[in-house]
mmCIF file of C-alpha atoms in Angstrom:
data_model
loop_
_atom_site.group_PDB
_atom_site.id
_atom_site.type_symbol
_atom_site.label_atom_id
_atom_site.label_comp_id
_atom_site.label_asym_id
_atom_site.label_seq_id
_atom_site.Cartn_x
_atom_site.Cartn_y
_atom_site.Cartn_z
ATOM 1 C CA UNK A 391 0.000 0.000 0.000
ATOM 2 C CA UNK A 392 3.114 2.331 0.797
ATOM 3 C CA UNK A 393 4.537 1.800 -2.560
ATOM 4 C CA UNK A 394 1.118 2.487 -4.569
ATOM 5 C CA UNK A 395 0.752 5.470 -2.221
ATOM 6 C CA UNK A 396 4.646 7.107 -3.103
ATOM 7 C CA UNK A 397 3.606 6.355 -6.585
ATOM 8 C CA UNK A 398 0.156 7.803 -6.770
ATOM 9 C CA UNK A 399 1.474 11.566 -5.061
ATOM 10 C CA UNK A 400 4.421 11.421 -7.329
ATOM 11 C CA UNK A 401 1.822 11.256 -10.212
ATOM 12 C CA UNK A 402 -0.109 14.027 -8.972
ATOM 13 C CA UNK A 403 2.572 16.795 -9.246
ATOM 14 C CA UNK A 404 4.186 15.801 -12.536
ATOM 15 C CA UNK A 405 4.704 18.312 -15.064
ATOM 16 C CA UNK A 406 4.585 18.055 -18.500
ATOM 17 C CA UNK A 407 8.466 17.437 -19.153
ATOM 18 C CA UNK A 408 9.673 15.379 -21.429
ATOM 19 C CA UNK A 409 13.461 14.061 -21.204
ATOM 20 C CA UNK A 410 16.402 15.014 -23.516
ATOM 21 C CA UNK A 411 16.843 11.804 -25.522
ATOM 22 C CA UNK A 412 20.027 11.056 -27.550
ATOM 23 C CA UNK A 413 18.709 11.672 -31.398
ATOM 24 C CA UNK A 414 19.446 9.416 -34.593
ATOM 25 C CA UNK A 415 19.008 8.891 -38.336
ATOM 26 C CA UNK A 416 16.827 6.308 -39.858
ATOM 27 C CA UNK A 417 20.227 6.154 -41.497
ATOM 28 C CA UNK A 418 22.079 5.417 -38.373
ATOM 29 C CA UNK A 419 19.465 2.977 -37.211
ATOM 30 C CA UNK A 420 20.345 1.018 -40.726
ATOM 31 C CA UNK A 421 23.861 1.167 -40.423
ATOM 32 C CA UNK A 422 24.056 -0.291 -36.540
ATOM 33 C CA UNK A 423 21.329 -2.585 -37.858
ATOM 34 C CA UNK A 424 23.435 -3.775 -40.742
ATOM 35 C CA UNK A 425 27.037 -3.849 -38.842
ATOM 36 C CA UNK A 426 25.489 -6.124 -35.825
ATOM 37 C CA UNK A 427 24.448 -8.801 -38.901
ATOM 38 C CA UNK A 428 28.064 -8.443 -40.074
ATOM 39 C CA UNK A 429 29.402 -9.447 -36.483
ATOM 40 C CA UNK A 430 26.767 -12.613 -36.621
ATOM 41 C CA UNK A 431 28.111 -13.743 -39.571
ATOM 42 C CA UNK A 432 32.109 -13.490 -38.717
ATOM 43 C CA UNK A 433 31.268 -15.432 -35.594
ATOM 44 C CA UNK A 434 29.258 -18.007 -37.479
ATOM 45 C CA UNK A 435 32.191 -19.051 -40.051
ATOM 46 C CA UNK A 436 34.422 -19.193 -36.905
ATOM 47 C CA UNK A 437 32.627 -21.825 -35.579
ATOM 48 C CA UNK A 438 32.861 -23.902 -38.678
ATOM 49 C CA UNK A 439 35.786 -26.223 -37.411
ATOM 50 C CA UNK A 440 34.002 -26.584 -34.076
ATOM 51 C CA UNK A 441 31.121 -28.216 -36.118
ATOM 52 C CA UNK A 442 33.412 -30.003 -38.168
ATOM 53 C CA UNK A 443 34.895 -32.094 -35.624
ATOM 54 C CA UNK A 444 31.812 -33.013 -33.833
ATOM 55 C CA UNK A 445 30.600 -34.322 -37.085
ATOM 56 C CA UNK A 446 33.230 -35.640 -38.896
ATOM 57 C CA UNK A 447 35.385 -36.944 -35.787
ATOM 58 C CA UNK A 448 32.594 -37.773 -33.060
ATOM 59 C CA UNK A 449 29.697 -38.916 -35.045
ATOM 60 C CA UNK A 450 30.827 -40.371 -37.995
ATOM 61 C CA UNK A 451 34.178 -41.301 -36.651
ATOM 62 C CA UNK A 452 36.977 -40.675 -38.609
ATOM 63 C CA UNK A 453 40.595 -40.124 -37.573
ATOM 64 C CA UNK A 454 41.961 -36.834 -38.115
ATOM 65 C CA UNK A 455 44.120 -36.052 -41.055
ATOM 66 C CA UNK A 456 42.655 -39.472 -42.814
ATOM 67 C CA UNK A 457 41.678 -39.158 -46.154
ATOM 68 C CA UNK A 458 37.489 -39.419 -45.357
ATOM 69 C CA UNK A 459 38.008 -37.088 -42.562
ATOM 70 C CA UNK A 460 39.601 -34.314 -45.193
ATOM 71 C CA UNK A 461 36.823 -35.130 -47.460
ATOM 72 C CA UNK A 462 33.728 -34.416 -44.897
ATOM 73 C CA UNK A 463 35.747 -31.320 -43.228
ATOM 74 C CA UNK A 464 35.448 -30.330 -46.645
ATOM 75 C CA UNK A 465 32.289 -31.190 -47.454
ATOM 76 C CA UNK A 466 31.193 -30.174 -44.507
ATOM 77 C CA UNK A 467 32.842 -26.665 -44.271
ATOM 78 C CA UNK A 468 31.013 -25.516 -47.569
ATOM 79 C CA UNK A 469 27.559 -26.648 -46.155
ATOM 80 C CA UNK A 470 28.421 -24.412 -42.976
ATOM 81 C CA UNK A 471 29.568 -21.349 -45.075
ATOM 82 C CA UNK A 472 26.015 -21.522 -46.868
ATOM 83 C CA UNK A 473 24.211 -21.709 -43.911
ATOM 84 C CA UNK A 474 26.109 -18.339 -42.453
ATOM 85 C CA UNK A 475 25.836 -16.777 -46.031
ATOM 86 C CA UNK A 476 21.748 -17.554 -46.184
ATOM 87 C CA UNK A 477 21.071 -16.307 -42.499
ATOM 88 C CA UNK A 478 23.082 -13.282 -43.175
ATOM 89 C CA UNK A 479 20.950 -12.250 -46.365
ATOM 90 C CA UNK A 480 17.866 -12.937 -44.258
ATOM 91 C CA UNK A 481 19.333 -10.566 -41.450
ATOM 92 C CA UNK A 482 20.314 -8.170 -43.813
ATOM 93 C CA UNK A 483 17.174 -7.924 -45.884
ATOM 94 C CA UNK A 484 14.662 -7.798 -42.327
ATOM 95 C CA UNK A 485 17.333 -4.560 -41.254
ATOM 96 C CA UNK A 486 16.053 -2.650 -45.319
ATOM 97 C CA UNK A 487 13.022 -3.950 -44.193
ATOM 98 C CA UNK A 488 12.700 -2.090 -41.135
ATOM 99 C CA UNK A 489 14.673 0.459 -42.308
ATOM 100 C CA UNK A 490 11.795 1.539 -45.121
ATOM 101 C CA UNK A 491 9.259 1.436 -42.204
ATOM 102 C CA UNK A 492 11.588 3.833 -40.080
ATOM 103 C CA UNK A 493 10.284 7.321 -39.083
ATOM 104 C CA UNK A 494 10.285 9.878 -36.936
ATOM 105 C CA UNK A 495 9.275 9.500 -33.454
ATOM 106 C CA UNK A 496 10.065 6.145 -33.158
ATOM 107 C CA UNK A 497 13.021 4.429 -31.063
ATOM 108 C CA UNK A 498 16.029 2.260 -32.267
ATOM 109 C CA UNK A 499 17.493 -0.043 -29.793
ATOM 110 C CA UNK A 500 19.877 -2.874 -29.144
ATOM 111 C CA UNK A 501 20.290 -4.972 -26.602
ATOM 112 C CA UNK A 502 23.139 -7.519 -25.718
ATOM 113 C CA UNK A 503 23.171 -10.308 -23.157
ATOM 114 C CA UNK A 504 26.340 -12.621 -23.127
ATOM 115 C CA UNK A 505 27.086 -14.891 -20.158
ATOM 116 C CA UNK A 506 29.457 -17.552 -19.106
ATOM 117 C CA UNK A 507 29.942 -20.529 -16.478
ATOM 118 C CA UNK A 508 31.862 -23.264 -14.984
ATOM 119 C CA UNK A 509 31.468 -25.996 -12.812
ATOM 120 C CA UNK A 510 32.887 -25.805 -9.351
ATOM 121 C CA UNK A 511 36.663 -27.077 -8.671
ATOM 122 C CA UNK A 512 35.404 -29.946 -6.819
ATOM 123 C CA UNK A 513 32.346 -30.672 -9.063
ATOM 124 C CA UNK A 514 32.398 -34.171 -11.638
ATOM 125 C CA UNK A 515 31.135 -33.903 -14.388
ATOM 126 C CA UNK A 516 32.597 -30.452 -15.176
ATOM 127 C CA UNK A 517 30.181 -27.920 -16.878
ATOM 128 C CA UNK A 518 31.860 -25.281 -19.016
ATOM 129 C CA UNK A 519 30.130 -22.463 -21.333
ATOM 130 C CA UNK A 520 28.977 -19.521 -23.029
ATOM 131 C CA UNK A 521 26.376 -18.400 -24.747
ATOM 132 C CA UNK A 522 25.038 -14.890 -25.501
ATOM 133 C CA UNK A 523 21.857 -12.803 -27.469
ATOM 134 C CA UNK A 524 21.268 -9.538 -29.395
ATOM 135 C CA UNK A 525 17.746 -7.929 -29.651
ATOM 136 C CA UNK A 526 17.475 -5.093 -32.330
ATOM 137 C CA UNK A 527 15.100 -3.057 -34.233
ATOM 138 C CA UNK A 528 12.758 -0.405 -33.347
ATOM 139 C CA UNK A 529 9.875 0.192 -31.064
ATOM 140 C CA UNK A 530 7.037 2.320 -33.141
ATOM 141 C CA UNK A 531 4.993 5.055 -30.799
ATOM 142 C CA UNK A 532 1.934 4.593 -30.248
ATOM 143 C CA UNK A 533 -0.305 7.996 -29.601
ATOM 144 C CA UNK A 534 -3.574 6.037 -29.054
ATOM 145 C CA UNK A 535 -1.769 4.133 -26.207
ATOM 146 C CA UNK A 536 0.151 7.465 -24.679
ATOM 147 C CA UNK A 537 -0.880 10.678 -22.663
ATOM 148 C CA UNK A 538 0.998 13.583 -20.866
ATOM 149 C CA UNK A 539 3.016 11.282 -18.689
ATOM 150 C CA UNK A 540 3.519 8.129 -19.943
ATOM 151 C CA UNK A 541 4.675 7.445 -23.641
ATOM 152 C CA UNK A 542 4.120 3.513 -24.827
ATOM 153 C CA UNK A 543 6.378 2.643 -27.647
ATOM 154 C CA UNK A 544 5.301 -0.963 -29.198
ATOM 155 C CA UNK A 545 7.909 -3.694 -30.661
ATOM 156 C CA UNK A 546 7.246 -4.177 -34.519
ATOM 157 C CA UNK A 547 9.259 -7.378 -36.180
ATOM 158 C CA UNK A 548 12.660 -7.569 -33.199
ATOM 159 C CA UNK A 549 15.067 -9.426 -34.834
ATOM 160 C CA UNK A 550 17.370 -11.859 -32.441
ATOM 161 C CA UNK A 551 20.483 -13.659 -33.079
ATOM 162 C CA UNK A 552 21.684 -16.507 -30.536
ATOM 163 C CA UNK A 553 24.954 -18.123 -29.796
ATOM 164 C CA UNK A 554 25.336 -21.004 -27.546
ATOM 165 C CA UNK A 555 28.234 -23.330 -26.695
ATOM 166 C CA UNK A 556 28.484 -25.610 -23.696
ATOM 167 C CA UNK A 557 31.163 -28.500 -23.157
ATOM 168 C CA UNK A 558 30.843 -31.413 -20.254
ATOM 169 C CA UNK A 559 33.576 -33.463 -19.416
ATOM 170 C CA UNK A 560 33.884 -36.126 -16.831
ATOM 171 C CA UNK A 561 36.790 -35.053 -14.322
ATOM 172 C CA UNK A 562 37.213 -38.833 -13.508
ATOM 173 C CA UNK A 563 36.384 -40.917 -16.114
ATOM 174 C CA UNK A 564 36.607 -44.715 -16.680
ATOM 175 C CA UNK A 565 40.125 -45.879 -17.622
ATOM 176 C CA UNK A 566 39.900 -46.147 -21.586
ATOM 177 C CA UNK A 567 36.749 -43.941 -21.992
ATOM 178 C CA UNK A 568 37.310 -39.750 -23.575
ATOM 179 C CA UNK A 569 36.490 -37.598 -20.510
ATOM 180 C CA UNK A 570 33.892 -35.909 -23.463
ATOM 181 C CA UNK A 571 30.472 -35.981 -22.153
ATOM 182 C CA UNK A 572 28.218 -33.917 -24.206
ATOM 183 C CA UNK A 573 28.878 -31.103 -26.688
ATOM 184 C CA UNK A 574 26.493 -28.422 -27.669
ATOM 185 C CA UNK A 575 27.189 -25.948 -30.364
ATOM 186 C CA UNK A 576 25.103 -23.930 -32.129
ATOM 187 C CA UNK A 577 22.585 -20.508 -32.538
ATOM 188 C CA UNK A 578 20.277 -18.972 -34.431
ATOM 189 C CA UNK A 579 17.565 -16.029 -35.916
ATOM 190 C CA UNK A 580 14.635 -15.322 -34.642
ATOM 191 C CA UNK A 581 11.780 -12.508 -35.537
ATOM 192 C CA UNK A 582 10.703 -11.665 -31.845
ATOM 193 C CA UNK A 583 6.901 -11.208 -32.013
ATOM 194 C CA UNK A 584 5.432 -9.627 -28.410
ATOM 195 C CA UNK A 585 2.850 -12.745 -26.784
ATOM 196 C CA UNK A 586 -0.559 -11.240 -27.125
ATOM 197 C CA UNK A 587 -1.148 -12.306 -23.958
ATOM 198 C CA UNK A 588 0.951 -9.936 -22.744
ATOM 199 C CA UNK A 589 0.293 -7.181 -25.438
ATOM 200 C CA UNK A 590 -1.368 -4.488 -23.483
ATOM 201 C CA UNK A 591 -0.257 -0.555 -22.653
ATOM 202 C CA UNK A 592 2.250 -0.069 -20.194
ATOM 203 C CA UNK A 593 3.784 -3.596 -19.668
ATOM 204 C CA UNK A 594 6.989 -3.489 -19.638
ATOM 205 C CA UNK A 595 7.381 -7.281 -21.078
ATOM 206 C CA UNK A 596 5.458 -5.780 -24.328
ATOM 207 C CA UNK A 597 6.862 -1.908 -24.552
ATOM 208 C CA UNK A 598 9.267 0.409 -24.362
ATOM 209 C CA UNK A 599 7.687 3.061 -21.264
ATOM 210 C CA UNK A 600 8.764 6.056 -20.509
ATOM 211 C CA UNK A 601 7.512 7.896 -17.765
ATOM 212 C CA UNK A 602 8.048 11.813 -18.245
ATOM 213 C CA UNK A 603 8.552 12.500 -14.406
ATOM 214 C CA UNK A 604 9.802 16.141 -14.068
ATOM 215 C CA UNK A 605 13.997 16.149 -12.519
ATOM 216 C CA UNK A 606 12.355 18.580 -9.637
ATOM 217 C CA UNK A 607 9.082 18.712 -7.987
ATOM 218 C CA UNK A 608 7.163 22.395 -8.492
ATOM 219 C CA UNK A 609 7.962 24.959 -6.112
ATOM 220 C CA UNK A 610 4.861 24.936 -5.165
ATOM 221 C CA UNK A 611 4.460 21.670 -3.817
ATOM 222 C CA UNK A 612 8.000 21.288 -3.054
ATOM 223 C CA UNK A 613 7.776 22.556 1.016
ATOM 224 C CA UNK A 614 4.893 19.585 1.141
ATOM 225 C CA UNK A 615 6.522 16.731 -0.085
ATOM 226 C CA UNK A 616 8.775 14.542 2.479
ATOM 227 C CA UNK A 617 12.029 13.962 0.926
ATOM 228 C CA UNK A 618 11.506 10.246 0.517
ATOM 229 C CA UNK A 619 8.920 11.512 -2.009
ATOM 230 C CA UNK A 620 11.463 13.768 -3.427
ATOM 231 C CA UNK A 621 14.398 11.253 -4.166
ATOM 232 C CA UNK A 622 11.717 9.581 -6.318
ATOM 233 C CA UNK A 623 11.425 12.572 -9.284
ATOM 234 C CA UNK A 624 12.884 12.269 -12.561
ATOM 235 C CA UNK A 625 12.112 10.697 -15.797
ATOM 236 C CA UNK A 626 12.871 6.362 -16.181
ATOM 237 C CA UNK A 627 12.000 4.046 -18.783
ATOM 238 C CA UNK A 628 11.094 0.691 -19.160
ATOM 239 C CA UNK A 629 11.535 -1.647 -21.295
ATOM 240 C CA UNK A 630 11.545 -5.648 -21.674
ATOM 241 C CA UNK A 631 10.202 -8.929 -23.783
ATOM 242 C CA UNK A 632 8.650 -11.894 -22.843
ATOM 243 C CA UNK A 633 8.401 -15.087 -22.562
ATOM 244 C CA UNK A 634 11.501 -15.376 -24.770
ATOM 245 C CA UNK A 635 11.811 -17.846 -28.206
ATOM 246 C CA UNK A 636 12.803 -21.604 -27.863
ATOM 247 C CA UNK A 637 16.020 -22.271 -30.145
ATOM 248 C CA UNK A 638 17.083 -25.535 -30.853
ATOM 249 C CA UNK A 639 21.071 -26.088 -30.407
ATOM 250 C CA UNK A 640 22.339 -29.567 -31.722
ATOM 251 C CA UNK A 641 25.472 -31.394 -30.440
ATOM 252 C CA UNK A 642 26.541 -34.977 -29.161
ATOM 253 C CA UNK A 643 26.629 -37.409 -26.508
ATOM 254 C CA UNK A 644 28.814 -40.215 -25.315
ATOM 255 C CA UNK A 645 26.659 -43.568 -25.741
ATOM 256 C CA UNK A 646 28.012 -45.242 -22.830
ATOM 257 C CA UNK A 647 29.930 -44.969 -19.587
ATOM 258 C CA UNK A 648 31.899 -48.059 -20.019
ATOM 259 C CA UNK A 649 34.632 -49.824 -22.538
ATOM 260 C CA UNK A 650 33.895 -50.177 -25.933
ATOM 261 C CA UNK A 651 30.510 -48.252 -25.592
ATOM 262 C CA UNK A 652 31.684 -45.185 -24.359
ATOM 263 C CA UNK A 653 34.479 -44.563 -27.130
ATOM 264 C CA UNK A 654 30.945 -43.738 -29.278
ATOM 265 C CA UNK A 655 28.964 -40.682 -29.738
ATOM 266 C CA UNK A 656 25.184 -40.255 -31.132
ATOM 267 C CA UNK A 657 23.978 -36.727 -32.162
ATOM 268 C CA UNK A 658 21.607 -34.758 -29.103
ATOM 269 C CA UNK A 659 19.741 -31.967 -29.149
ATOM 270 C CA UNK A 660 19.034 -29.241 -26.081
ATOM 271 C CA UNK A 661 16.021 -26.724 -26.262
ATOM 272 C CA UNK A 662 17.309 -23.179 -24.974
ATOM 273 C CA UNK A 663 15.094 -20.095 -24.537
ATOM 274 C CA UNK A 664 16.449 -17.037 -25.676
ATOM 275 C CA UNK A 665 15.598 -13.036 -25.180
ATOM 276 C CA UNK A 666 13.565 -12.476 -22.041
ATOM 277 C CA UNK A 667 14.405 -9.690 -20.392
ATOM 278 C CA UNK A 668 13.772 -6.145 -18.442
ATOM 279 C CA UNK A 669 15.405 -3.186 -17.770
ATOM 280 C CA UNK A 670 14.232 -0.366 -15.686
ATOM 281 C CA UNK A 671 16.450 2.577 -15.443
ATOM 282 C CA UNK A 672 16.591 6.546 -14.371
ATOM 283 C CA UNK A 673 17.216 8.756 -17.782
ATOM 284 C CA UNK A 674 20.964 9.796 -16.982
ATOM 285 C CA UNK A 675 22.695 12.873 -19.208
ATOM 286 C CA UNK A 676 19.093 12.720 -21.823
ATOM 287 C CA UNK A 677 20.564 8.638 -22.477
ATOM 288 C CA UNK A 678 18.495 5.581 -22.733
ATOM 289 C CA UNK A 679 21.343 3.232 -22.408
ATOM 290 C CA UNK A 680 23.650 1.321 -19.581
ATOM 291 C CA UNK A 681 26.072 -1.391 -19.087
ATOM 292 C CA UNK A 682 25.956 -4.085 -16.744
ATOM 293 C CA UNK A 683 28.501 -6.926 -15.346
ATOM 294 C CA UNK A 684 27.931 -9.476 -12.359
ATOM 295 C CA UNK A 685 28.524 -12.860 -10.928
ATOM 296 C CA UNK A 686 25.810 -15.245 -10.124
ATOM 297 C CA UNK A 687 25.566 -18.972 -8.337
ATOM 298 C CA UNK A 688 22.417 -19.818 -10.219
ATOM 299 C CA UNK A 689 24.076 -23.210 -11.700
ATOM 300 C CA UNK A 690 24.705 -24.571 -15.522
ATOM 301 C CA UNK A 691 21.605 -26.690 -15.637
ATOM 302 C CA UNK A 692 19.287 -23.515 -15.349
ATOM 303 C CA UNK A 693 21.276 -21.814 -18.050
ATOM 304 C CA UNK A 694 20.770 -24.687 -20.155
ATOM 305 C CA UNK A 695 17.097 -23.920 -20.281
ATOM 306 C CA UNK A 696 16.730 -20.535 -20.254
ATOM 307 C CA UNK A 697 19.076 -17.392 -21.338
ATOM 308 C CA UNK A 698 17.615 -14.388 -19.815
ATOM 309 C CA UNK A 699 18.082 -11.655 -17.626
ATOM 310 C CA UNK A 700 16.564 -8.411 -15.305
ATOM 311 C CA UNK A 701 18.210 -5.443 -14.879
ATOM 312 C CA UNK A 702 15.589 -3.213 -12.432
ATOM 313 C CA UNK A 703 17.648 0.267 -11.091
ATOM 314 C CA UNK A 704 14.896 3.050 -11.383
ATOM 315 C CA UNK A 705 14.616 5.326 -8.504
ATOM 316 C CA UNK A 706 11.193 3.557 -7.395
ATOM 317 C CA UNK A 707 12.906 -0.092 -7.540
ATOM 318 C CA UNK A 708 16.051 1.350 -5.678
ATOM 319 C CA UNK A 709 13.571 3.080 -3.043
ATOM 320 C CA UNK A 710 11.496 0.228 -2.540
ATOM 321 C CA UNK A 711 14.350 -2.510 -3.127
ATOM 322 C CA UNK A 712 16.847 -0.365 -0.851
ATOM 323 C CA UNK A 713 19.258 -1.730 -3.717
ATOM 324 C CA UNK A 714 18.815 -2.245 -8.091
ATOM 325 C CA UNK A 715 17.133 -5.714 -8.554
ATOM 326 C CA UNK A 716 19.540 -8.487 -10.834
ATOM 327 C CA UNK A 717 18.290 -11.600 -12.396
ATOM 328 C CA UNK A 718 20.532 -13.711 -11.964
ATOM 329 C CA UNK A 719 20.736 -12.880 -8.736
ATOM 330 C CA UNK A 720 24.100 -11.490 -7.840
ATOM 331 C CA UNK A 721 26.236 -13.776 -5.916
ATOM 332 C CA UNK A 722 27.134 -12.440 -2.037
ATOM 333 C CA UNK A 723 30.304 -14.877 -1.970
ATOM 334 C CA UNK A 724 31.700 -17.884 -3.275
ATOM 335 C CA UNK A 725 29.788 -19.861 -5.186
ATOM 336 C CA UNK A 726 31.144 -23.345 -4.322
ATOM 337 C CA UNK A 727 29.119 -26.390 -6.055
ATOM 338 C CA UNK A 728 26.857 -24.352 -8.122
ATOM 339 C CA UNK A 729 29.419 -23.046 -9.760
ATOM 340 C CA UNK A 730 29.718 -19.493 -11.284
ATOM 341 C CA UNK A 731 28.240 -17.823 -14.141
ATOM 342 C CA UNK A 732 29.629 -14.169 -15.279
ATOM 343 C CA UNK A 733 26.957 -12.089 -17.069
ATOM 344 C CA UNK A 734 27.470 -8.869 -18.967
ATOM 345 C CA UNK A 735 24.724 -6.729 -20.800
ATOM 346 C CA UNK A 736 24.851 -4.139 -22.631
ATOM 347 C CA UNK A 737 22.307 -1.493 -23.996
ATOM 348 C CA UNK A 738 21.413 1.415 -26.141
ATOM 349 C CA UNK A 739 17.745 3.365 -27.268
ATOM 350 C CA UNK A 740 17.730 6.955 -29.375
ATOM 351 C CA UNK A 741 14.980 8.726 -30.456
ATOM 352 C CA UNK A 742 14.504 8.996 -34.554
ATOM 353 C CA UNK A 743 14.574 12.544 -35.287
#
């Protein structure tokens, strides 16, 4: 009831004030659009002798440097390279896409989630990975949805690229068996549609909100307000997605734990959820855009399901809260058996002019 309360006076002495954003180009929007694509599709031919190996080597078995090992690296490579060249054309043509649908008064934004973990010291099997996510594209205002103090900008055709990599090895494994457990390798593209579920005016897992709380209160109503009241002025924005899209990341497994099954391997597939997230934040210097880095002890089996995060560090969550919110959780000491996982986002709106 307290926090409605603080919220509800703060509402009543807003003034009509809207924040300084950072302006771009549709132009600019296109070329950040564009140059993200061209990083996805470096770091999909790098992973091309990754792949290789796992399916040449592991699954089909062939030695290394043997004649029908050259042949499917070959092979093999070429099928790869296609598959990079055909998902960057597809990027590429949904960024002119969006780009002809770009206009003023609408917001460009990126987002970037990339994470990492490891198994503890003392932990068998061992757990070792990374895997990251970039949201881009632009949020379109919607008037109908807005008034004086609250402006709801709505996601139109989000376009997300995936990365995901996880090794398991056994730290103690049978004598004659590879210490290789499981291998995962793999990403993907996804056109991030909002749930309609969810698609209503001023969620935050469906828009981009900002809230056009004046930096001081009036003069008038300054003497009246205690200061706890106070702290809370100044304009923040919202701005998440949910539930996330499933993406399907192939690999292998070792067939057996025991001589001669275990020198085998049979392709395996993991289902990973990619993109939700939320960020709440205080407009600093007229930007819409932060960087974050923390430890958690959440554990590689959770990550293995979902890749998501929550960044909440408005004045509201930080008064309520008495400290910004994290998902993952941020770790308060060593993480022992869990294990750690290091998570770093980055992220950037602007205002079409």
């Amino acid at each position: 009831m307290k926090k409605k309360l603080i919220f509800i006076i703060t509402l009543i002495y807003l003034l009509i004030a809207i924040p300084t954003i950072i302006f771009a180009s549709c132009d600019q929007a296109l070329k950040d659009c564009t140059s993200e694509v061209e990083k996805g599709y470096k770091e999909c031919l790098e992973t091309k002798h990754i792949v290789v190996e796992i399916n040449c080597h592991y699954i089909k078995g062939y030695k290394p440097d043997s004649w029908d090992y050259m042949k499917c690296e070959k092979d093999f490579i070429k099928q790869v390279q296609e598959d990079c060249r055909k998902r960057y054309q597809k990027n590429t043509d949904a960024c002119y896409s969006a780009y002809k649908k770009c206009r003023k008064g609408d917001i460009f934004g990126k987002i970037l989630m990339e994470i990492s973990w490891a198994s503890g010291q003392e932990d068998n099997p061992i757990h070792k990975g990374s895997a990251y996510f970039t949201i881009m594209g632009f949020w379109k205002y919607k008037p109908e949805e807005s008034n004086e103090y609250v402006k709801n900008y709505r996601p139109e055709g989000l376009q997300m690229m995936t990365r995901f990599e996880e090794t398991v090895n056994e730290r103690y494994s049978e004598k004659g068996c590879p210490s290789l457990l499981y291998n995962y390798h793999g990403g993907g593209a996804r056109v991030l549609m909002v749930d309609p579920n969810v698609d209503y005016p001023n969620n935050p897992m469906g828009r981009l909100i900002i809230v056009d709380m004046p930096s001081k209160p009036p003069k008038e109503a300054a003497k009246f307000l205690p200061k706890e009241i106070k702290k809370l002025y100044g304009p923040f924005y919202k701005v998440g997605f949910g539930p996330g899209d499933v993406i399907e990341i192939k690999g292998i497994e070792r067939v057996g734990d025991r001589k001669p099954e275990c020198s085998s391997y049979k392709g395996s597939k993991v289902e990973i959820s990619f993109g939700e997230f939320l960020i709440s934040d205080d407009f600093k210097l007229g930007t819409m855009s932060g960087s974050e880095s923390w430890v958690s002890c959440r554990g590689d089996w959770y990550v293995r399901e979902q890749i998501d995060f929550q960044i909440a560090k408005d004045k509201i969550t930080v008064s309520e809260e008495g400290k910004p919110e994290y998902h993952p959780d941020k770790a308060e000491g060593n993480c022992g058996r869990p294990g750690t996982e290091k998570i770093r986002v980055n992220w950037k709106f602007y205002l079409i002019k």
